[in-house]
JSON list of C-alpha atoms in Angstrom, two decimals:
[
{"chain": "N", "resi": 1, "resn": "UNK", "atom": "CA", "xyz": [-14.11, -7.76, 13.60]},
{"chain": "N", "resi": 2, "resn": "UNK", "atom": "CA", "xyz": [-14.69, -7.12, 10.02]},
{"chain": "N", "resi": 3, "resn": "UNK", "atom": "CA", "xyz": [-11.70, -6.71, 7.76]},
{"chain": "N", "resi": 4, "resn": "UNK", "atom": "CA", "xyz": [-8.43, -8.60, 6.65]},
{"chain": "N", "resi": 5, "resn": "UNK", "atom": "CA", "xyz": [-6.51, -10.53, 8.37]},
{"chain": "N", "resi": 6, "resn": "UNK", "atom": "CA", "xyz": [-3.23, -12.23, 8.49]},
{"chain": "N", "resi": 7, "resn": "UNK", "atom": "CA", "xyz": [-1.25, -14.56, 10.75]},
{"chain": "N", "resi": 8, "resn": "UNK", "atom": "CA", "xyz": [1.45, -14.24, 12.10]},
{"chain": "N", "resi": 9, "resn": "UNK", "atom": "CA", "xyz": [1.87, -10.89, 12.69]},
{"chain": "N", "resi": 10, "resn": "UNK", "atom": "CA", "xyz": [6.10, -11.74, 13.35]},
{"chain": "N", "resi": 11, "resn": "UNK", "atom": "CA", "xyz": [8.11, -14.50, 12.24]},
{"chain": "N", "resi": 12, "resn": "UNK", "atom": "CA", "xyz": [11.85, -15.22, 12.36]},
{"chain": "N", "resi": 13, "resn": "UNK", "atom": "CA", "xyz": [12.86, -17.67, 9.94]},
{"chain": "N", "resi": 14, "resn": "UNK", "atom": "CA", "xyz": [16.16, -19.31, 9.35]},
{"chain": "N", "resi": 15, "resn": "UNK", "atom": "CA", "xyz": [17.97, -19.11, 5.98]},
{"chain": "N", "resi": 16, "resn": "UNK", "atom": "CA", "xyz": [16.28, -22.13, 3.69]},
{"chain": "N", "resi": 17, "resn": "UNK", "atom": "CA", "xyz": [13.56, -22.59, 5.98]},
{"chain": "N", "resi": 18, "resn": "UNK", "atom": "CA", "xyz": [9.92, -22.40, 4.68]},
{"chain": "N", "resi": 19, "resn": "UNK", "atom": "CA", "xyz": [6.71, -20.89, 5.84]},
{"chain": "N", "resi": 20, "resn": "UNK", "atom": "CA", "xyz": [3.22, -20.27, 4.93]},
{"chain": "N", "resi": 21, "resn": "UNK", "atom": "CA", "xyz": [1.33, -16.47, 5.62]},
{"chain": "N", "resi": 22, "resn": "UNK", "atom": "CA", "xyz": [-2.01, -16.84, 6.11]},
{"chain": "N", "resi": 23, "resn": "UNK", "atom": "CA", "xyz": [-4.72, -13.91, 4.87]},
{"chain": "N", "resi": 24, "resn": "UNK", "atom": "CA", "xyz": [-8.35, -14.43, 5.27]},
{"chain": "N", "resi": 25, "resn": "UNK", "atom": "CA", "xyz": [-10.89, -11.75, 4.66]},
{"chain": "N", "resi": 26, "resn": "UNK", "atom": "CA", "xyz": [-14.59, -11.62, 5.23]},
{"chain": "N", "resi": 27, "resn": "UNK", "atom": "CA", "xyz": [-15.67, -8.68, 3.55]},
{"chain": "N", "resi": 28, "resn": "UNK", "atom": "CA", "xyz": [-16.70, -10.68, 0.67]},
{"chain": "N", "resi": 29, "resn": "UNK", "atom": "CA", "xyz": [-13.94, -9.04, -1.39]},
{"chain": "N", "resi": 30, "resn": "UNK", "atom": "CA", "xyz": [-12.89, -10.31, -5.18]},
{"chain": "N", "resi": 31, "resn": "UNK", "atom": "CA", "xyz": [-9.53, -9.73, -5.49]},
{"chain": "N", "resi": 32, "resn": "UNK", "atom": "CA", "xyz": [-6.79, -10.31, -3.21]},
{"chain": "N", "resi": 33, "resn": "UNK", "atom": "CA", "xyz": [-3.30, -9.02, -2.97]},
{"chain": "N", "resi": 34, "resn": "UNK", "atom": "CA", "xyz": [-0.10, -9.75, -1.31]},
{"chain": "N", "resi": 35, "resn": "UNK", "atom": "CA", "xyz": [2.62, -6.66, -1.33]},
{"chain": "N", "resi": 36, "resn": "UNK", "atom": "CA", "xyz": [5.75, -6.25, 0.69]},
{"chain": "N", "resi": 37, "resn": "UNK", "atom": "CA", "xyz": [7.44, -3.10, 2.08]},
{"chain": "N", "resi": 38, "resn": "UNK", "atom": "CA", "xyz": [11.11, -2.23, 2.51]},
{"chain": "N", "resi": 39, "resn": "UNK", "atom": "CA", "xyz": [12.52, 0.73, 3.84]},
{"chain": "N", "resi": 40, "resn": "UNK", "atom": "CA", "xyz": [12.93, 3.25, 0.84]},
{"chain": "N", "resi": 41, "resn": "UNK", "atom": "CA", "xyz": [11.33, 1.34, -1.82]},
{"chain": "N", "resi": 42, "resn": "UNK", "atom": "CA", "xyz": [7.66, 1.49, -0.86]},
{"chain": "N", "resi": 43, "resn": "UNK", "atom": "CA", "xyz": [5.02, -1.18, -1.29]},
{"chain": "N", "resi": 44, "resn": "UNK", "atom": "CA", "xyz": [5.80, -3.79, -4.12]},
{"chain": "N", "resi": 45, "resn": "UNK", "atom": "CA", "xyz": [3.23, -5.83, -5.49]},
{"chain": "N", "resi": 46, "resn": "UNK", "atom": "CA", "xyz": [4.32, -9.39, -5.40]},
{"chain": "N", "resi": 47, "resn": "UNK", "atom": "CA", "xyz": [1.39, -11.56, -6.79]},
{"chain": "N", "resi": 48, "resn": "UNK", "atom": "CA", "xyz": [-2.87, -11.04, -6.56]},
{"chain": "N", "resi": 49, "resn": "UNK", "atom": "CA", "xyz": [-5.59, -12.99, -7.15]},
{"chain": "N", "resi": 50, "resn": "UNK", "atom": "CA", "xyz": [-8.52, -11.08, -9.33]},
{"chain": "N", "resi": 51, "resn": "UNK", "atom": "CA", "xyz": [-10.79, -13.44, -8.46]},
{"chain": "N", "resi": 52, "resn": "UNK", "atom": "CA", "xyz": [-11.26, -17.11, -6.78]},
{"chain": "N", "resi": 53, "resn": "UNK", "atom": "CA", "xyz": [-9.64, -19.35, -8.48]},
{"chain": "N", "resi": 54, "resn": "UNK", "atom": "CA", "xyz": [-6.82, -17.41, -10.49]},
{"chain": "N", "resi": 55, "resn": "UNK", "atom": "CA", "xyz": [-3.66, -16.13, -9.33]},
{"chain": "N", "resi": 56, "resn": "UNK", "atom": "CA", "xyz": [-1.40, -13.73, -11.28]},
{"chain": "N", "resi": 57, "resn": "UNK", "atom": "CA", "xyz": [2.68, -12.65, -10.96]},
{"chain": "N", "resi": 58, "resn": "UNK", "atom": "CA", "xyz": [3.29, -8.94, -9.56]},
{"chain": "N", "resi": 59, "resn": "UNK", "atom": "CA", "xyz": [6.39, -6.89, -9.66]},
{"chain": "N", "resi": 60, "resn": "UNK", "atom": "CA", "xyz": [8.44, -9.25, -7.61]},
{"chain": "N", "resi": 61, "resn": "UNK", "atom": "CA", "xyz": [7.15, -13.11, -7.75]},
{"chain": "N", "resi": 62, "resn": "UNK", "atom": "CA", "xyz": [10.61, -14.30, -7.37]},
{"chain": "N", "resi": 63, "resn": "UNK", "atom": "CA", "xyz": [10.97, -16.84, -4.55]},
{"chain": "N", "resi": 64, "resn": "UNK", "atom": "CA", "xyz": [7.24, -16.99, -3.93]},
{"chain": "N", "resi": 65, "resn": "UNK", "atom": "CA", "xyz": [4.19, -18.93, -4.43]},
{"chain": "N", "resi": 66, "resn": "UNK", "atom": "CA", "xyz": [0.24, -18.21, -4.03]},
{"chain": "N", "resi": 67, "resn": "UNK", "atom": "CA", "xyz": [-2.67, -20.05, -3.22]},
{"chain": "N", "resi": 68, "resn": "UNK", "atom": "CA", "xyz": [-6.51, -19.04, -3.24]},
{"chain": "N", "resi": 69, "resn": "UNK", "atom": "CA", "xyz": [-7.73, -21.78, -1.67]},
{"chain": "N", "resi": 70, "resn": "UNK", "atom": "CA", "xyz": [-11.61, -19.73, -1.63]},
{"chain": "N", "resi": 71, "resn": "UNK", "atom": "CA", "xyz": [-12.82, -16.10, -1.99]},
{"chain": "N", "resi": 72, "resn": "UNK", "atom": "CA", "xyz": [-11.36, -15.76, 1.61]},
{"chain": "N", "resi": 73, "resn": "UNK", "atom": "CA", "xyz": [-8.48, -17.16, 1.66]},
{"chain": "N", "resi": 74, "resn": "UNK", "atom": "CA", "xyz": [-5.12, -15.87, -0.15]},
{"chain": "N", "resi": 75, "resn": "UNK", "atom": "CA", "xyz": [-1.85, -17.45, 1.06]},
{"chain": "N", "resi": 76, "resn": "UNK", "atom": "CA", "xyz": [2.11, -16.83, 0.57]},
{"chain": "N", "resi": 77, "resn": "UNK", "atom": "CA", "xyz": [4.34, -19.56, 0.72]},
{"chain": "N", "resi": 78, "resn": "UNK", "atom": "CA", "xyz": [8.54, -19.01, 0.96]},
{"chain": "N", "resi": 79, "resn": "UNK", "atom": "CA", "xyz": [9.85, -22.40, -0.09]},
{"chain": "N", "resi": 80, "resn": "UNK", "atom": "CA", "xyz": [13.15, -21.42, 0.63]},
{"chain": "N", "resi": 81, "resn": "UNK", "atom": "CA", "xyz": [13.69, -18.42, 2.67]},
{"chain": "N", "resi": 82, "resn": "UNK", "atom": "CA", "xyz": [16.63, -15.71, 2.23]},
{"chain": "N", "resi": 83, "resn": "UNK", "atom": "CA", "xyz": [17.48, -12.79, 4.04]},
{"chain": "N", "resi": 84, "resn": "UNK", "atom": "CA", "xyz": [16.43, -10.77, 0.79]},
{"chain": "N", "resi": 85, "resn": "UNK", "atom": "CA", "xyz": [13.25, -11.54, 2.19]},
{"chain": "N", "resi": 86, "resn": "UNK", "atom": "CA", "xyz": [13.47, -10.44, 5.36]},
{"chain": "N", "resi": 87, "resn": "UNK", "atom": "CA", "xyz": [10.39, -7.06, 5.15]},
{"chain": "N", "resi": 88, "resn": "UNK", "atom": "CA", "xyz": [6.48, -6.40, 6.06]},
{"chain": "N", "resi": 89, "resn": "UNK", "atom": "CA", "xyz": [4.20, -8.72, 3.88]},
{"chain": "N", "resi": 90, "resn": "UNK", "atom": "CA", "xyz": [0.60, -7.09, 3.62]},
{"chain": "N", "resi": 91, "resn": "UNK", "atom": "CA", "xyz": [-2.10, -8.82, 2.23]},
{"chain": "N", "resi": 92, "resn": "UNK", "atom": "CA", "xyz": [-4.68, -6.73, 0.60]},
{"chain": "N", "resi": 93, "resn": "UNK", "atom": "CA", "xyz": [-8.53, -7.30, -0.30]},
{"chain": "N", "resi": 94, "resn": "UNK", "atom": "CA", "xyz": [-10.72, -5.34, -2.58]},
{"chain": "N", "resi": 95, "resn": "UNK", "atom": "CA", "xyz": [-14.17, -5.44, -3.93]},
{"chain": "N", "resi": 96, "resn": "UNK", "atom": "CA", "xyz": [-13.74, -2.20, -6.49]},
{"chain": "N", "resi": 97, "resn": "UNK", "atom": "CA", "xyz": [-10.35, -2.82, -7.91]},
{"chain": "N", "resi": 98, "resn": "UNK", "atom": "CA", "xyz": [-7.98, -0.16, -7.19]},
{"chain": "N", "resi": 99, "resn": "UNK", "atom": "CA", "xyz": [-10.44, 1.74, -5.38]},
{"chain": "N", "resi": 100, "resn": "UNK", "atom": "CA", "xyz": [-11.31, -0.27, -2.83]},
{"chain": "N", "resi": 101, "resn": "UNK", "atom": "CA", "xyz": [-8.42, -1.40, -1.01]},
{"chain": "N", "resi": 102, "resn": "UNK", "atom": "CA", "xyz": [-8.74, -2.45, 2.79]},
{"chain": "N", "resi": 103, "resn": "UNK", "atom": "CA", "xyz": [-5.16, -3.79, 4.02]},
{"chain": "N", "resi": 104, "resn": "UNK", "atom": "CA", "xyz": [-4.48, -6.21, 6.88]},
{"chain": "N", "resi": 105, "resn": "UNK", "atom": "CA", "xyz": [-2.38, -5.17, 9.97]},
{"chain": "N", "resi": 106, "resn": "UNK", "atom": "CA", "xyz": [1.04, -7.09, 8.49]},
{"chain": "N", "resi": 107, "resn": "UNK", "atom": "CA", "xyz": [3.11, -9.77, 8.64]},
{"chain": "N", "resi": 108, "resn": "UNK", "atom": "CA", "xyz": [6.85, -8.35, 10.11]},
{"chain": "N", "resi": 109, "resn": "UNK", "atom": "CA", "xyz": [9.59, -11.20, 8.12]},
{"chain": "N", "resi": 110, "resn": "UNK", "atom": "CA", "xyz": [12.94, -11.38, 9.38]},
{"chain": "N", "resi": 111, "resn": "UNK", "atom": "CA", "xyz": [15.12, -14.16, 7.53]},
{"chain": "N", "resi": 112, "resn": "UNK", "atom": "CA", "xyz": [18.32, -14.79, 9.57]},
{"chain": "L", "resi": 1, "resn": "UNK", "atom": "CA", "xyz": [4.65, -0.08, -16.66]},
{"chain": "L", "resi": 2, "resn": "UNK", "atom": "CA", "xyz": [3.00, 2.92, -13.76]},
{"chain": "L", "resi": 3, "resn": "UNK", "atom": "CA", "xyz": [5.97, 4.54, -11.83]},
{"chain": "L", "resi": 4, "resn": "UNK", "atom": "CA", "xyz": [4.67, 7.15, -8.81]},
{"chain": "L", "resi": 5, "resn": "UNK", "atom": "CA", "xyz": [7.25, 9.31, -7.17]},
{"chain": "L", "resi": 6, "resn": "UNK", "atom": "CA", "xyz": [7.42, 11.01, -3.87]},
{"chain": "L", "resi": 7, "resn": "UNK", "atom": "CA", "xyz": [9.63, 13.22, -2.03]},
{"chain": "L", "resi": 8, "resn": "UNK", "atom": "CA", "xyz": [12.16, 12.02, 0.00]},
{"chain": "L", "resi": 9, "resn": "UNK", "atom": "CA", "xyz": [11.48, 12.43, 4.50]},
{"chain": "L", "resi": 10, "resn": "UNK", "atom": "CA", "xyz": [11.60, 12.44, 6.99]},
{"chain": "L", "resi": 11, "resn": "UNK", "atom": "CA", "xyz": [9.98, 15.90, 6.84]},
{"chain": "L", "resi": 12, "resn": "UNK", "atom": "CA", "xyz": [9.76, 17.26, 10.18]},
{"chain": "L", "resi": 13, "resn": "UNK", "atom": "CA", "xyz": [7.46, 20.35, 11.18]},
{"chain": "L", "resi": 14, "resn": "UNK", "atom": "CA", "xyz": [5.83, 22.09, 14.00]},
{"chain": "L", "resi": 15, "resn": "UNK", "atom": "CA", "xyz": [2.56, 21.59, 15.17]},
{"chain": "L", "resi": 16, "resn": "UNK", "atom": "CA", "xyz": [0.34, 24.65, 13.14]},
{"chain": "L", "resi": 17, "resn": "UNK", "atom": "CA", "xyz": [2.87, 24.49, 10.29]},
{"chain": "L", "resi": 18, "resn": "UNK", "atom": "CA", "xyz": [1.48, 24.18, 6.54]},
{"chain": "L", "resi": 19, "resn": "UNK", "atom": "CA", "xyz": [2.29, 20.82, 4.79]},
{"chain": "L", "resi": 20, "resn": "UNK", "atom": "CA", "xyz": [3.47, 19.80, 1.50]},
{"chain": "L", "resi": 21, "resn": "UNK", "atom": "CA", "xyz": [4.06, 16.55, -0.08]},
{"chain": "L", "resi": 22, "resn": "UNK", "atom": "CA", "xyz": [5.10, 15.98, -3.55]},
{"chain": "L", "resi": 23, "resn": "UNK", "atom": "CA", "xyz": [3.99, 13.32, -5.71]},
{"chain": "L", "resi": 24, "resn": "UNK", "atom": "CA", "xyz": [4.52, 13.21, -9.50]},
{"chain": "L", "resi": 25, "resn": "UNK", "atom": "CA", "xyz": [3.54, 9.99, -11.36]},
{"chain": "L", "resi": 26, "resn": "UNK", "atom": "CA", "xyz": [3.47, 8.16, -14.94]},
{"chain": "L", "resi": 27, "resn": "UNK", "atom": "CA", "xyz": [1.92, 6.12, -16.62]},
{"chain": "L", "resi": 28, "resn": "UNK", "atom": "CA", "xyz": [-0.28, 5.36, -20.13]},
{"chain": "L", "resi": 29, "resn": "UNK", "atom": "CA", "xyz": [-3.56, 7.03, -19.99]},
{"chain": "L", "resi": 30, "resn": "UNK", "atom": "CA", "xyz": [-5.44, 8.55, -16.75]},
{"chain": "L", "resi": 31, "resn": "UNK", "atom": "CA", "xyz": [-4.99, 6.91, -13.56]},
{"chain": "L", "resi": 32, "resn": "UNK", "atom": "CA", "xyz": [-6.86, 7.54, -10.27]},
{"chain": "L", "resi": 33, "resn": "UNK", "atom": "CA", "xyz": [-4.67, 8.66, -8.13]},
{"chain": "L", "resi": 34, "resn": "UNK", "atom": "CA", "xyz": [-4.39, 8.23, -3.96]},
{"chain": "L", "resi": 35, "resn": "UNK", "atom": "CA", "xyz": [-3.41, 8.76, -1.13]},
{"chain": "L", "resi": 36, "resn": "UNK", "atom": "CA", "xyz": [-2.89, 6.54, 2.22]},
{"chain": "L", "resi": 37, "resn": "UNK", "atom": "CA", "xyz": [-1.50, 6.89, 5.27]},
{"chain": "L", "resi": 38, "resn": "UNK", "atom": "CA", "xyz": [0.06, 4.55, 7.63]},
{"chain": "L", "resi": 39, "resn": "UNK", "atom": "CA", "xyz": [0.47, 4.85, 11.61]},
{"chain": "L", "resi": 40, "resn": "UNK", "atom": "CA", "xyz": [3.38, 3.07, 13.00]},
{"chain": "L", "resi": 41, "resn": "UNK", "atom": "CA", "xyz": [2.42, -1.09, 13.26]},
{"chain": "L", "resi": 42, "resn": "UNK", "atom": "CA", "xyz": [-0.57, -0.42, 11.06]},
{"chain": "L", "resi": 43, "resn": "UNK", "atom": "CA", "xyz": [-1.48, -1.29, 7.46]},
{"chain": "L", "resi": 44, "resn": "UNK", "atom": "CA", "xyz": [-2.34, 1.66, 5.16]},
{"chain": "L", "resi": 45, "resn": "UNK", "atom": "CA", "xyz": [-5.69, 3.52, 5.72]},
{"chain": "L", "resi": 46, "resn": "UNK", "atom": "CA", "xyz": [-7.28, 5.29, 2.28]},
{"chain": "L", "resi": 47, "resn": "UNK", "atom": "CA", "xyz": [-6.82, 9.16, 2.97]},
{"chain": "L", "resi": 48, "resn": "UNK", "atom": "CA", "xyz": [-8.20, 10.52, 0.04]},
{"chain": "L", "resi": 49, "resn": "UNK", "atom": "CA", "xyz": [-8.65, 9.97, -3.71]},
{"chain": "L", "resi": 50, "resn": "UNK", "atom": "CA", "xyz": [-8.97, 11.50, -6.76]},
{"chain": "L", "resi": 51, "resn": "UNK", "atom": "CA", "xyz": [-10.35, 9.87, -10.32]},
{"chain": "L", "resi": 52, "resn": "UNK", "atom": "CA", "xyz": [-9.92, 12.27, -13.06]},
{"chain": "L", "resi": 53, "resn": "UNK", "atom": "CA", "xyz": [-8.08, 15.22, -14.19]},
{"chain": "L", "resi": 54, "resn": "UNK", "atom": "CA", "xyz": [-9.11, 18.51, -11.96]},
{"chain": "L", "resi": 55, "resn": "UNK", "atom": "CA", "xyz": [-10.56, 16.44, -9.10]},
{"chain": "L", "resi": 56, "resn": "UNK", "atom": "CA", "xyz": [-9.70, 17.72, -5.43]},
{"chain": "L", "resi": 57, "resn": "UNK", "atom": "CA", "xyz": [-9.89, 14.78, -3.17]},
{"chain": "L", "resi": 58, "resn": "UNK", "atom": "CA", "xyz": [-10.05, 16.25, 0.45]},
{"chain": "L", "resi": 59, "resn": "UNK", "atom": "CA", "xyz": [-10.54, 14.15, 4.14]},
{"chain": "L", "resi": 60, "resn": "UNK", "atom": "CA", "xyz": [-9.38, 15.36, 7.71]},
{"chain": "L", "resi": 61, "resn": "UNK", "atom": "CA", "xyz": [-7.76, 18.75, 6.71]},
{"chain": "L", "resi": 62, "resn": "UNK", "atom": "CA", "xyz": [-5.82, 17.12, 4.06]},
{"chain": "L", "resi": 63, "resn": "UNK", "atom": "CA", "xyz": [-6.51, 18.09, 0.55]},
{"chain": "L", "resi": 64, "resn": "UNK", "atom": "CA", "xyz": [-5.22, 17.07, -3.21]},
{"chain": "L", "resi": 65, "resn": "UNK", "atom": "CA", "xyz": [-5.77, 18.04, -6.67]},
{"chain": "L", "resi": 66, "resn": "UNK", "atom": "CA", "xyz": [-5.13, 15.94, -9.71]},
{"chain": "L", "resi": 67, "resn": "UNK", "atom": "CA", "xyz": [-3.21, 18.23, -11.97]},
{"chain": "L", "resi": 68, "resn": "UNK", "atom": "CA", "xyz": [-2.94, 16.04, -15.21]},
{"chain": "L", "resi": 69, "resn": "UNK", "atom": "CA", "xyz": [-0.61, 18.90, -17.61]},
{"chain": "L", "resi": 70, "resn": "UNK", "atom": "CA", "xyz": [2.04, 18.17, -14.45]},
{"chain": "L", "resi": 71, "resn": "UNK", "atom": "CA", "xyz": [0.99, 14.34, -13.72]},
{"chain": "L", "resi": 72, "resn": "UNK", "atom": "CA", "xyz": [1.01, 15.74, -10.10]},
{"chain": "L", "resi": 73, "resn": "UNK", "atom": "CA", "xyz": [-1.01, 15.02, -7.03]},
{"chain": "L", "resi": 74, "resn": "UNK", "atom": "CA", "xyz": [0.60, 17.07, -4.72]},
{"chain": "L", "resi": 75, "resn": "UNK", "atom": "CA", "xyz": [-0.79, 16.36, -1.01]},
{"chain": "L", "resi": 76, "resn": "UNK", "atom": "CA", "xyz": [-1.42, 19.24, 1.81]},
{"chain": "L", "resi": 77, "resn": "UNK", "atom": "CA", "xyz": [-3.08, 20.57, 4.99]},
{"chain": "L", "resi": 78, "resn": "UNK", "atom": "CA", "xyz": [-3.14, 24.04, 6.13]},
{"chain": "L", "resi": 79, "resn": "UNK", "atom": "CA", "xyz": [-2.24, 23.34, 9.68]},
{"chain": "L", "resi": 80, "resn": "UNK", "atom": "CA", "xyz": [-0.74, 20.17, 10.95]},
{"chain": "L", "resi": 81, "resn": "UNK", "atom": "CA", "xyz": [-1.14, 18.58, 14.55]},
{"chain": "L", "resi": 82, "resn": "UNK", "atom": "CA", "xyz": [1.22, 16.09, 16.19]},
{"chain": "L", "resi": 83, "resn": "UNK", "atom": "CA", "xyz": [-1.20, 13.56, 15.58]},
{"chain": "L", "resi": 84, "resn": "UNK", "atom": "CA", "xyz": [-0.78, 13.58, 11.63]},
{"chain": "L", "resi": 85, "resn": "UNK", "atom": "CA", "xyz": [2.71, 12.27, 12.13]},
{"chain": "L", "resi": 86, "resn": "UNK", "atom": "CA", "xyz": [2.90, 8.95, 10.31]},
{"chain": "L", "resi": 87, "resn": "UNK", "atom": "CA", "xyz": [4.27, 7.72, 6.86]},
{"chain": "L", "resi": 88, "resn": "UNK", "atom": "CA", "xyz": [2.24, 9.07, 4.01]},
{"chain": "L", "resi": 89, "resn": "UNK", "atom": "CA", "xyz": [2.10, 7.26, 0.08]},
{"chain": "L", "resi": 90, "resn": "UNK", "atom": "CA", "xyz": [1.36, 8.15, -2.45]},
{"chain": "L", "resi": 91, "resn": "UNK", "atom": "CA", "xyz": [-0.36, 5.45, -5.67]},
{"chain": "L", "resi": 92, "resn": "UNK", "atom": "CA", "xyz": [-2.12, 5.39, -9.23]},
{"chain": "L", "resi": 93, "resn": "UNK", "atom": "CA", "xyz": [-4.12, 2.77, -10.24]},
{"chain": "L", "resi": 94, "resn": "UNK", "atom": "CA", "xyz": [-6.91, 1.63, -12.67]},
{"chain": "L", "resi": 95, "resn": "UNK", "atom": "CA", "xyz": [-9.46, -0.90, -12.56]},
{"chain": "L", "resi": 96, "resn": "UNK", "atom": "CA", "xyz": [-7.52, -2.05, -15.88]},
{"chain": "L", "resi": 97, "resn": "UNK", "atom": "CA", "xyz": [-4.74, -2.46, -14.29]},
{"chain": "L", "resi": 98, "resn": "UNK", "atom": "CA", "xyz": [-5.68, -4.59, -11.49]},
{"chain": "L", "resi": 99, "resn": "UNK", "atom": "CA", "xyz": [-3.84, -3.10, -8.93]},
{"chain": "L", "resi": 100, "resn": "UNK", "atom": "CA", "xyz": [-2.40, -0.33, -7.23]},
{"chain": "L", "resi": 101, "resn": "UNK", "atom": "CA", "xyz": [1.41, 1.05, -7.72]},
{"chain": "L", "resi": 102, "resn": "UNK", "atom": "CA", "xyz": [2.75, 2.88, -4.67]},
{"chain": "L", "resi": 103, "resn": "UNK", "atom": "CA", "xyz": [4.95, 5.37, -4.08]},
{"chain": "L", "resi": 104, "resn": "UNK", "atom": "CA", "xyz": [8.18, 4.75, -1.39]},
{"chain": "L", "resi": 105, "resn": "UNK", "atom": "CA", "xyz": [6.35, 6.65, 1.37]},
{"chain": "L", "resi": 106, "resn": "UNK", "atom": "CA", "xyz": [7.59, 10.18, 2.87]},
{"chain": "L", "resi": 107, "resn": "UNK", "atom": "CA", "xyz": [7.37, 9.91, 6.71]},
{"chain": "L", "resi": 108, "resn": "UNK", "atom": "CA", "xyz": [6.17, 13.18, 8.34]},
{"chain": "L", "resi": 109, "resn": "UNK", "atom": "CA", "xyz": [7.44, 14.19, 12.21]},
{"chain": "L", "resi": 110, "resn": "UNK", "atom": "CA", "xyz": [4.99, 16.65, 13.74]},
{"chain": "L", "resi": 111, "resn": "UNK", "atom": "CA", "xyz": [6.76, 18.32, 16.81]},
{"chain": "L", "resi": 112, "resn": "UNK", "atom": "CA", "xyz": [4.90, 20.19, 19.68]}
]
């Protein structure tokens, strides 16, 4: 199926443990985006990619890192994970900025 | 930086009621403005938009109007159904800006 997608859908990670969250998209999009939710506070933009090749710092980049390894391919790393990060990771494609959005199905994060 | 607000939920209504949800934003110059909808386990699905002052953006009963001398886009529907309960948010964006700022979501409860 068409669309974005990201792997895993739920992960329980211990405290200083790292992972890698995969997003792939084949819709051809140019930018790519990685947000998380948390109860109360909405969707926060943590980094995006405006096209391959570049990579830029969100609202919250803190304790993260990016990669576009291709046009579709945008991943998040935790190097060290804390329970601040425990919260639904989305990763986001779009071909028309802003108004194009098309979000995968989520990533759930708990950090014990 | 872009700051959207929403009212607080859960608001909880009876099937056939009228529906309002609040959203007030800021930001430098003219945003477009949007709504999305989530459905429990889902990512966010595009409801409907608005680009410019005076604009009504309208899809599935739901309807919005981008009211620029109160830096509102206030969403409603006439007559709800228990099948519009899910988590509503609220964003401004544009292409400028790269990406979209969100809202923290107002979760609506339809009852029979």
């Amino acid at each position: 199926n068409a669309g974005v997608t990201q792997t895993p859908k739920f992960q329980v990670l211990k405290t200083g443990q790292s992972m890698t969250l995969q997003c792939a998209q084949d819709m051809n999009h140019n930018s790519m985006y990685w947000y998380r939710q948390d109860p109360g506070m909405g969707l926060r933009l943590i980094y995006y990619s405006a096209s391959e090749g570049t990579t830029d710092k969100g609202e919250v980049p803190n304790g993260y890192n990016v990669s576009r390894l291709n046009k579709r391919e945008f991943s998040l790393r935790l190097e060290s994970a804390a329970p601040s990060q425990t919260s639904v990771y989305f990763c986001v494609g779009a071909s028309e900025g802003v108004h194009g959005y098309t979000f995968g199905s989520g990533t759930r994060l708990t950090v014990v | 930086g872009d700051s959207v607000t929403q009212m607080e939920g859960p608001v909880t209504l009876s099937e056939e009621a009228f529906l309002t949800i609040n959203c007030t934003y800021t930001a430098t110059g003219y945003p477009s403005l949007f709504w999305y909808v989530q459905y429990p386990g889902e990512g966010l699905q595009l409801l409907l938009k608005a680009t410019k002052a005076d604009d009504k953006g309208s899809n599935k009963g739901f309807e919005a109007t981008y009211r620029k001398e109160t830096t509102s886009f206030h969403l409603e529907k006439g007559s709800v159904q228990v099948s519009d309960s899910a988590v509503y948010f609220c964003a401004a964006g544009d292409t400028g800006r790269r990406a979209l700022t969100f809202g923290s979501g107002t979760r609506l409860q339809v009852q029979p």
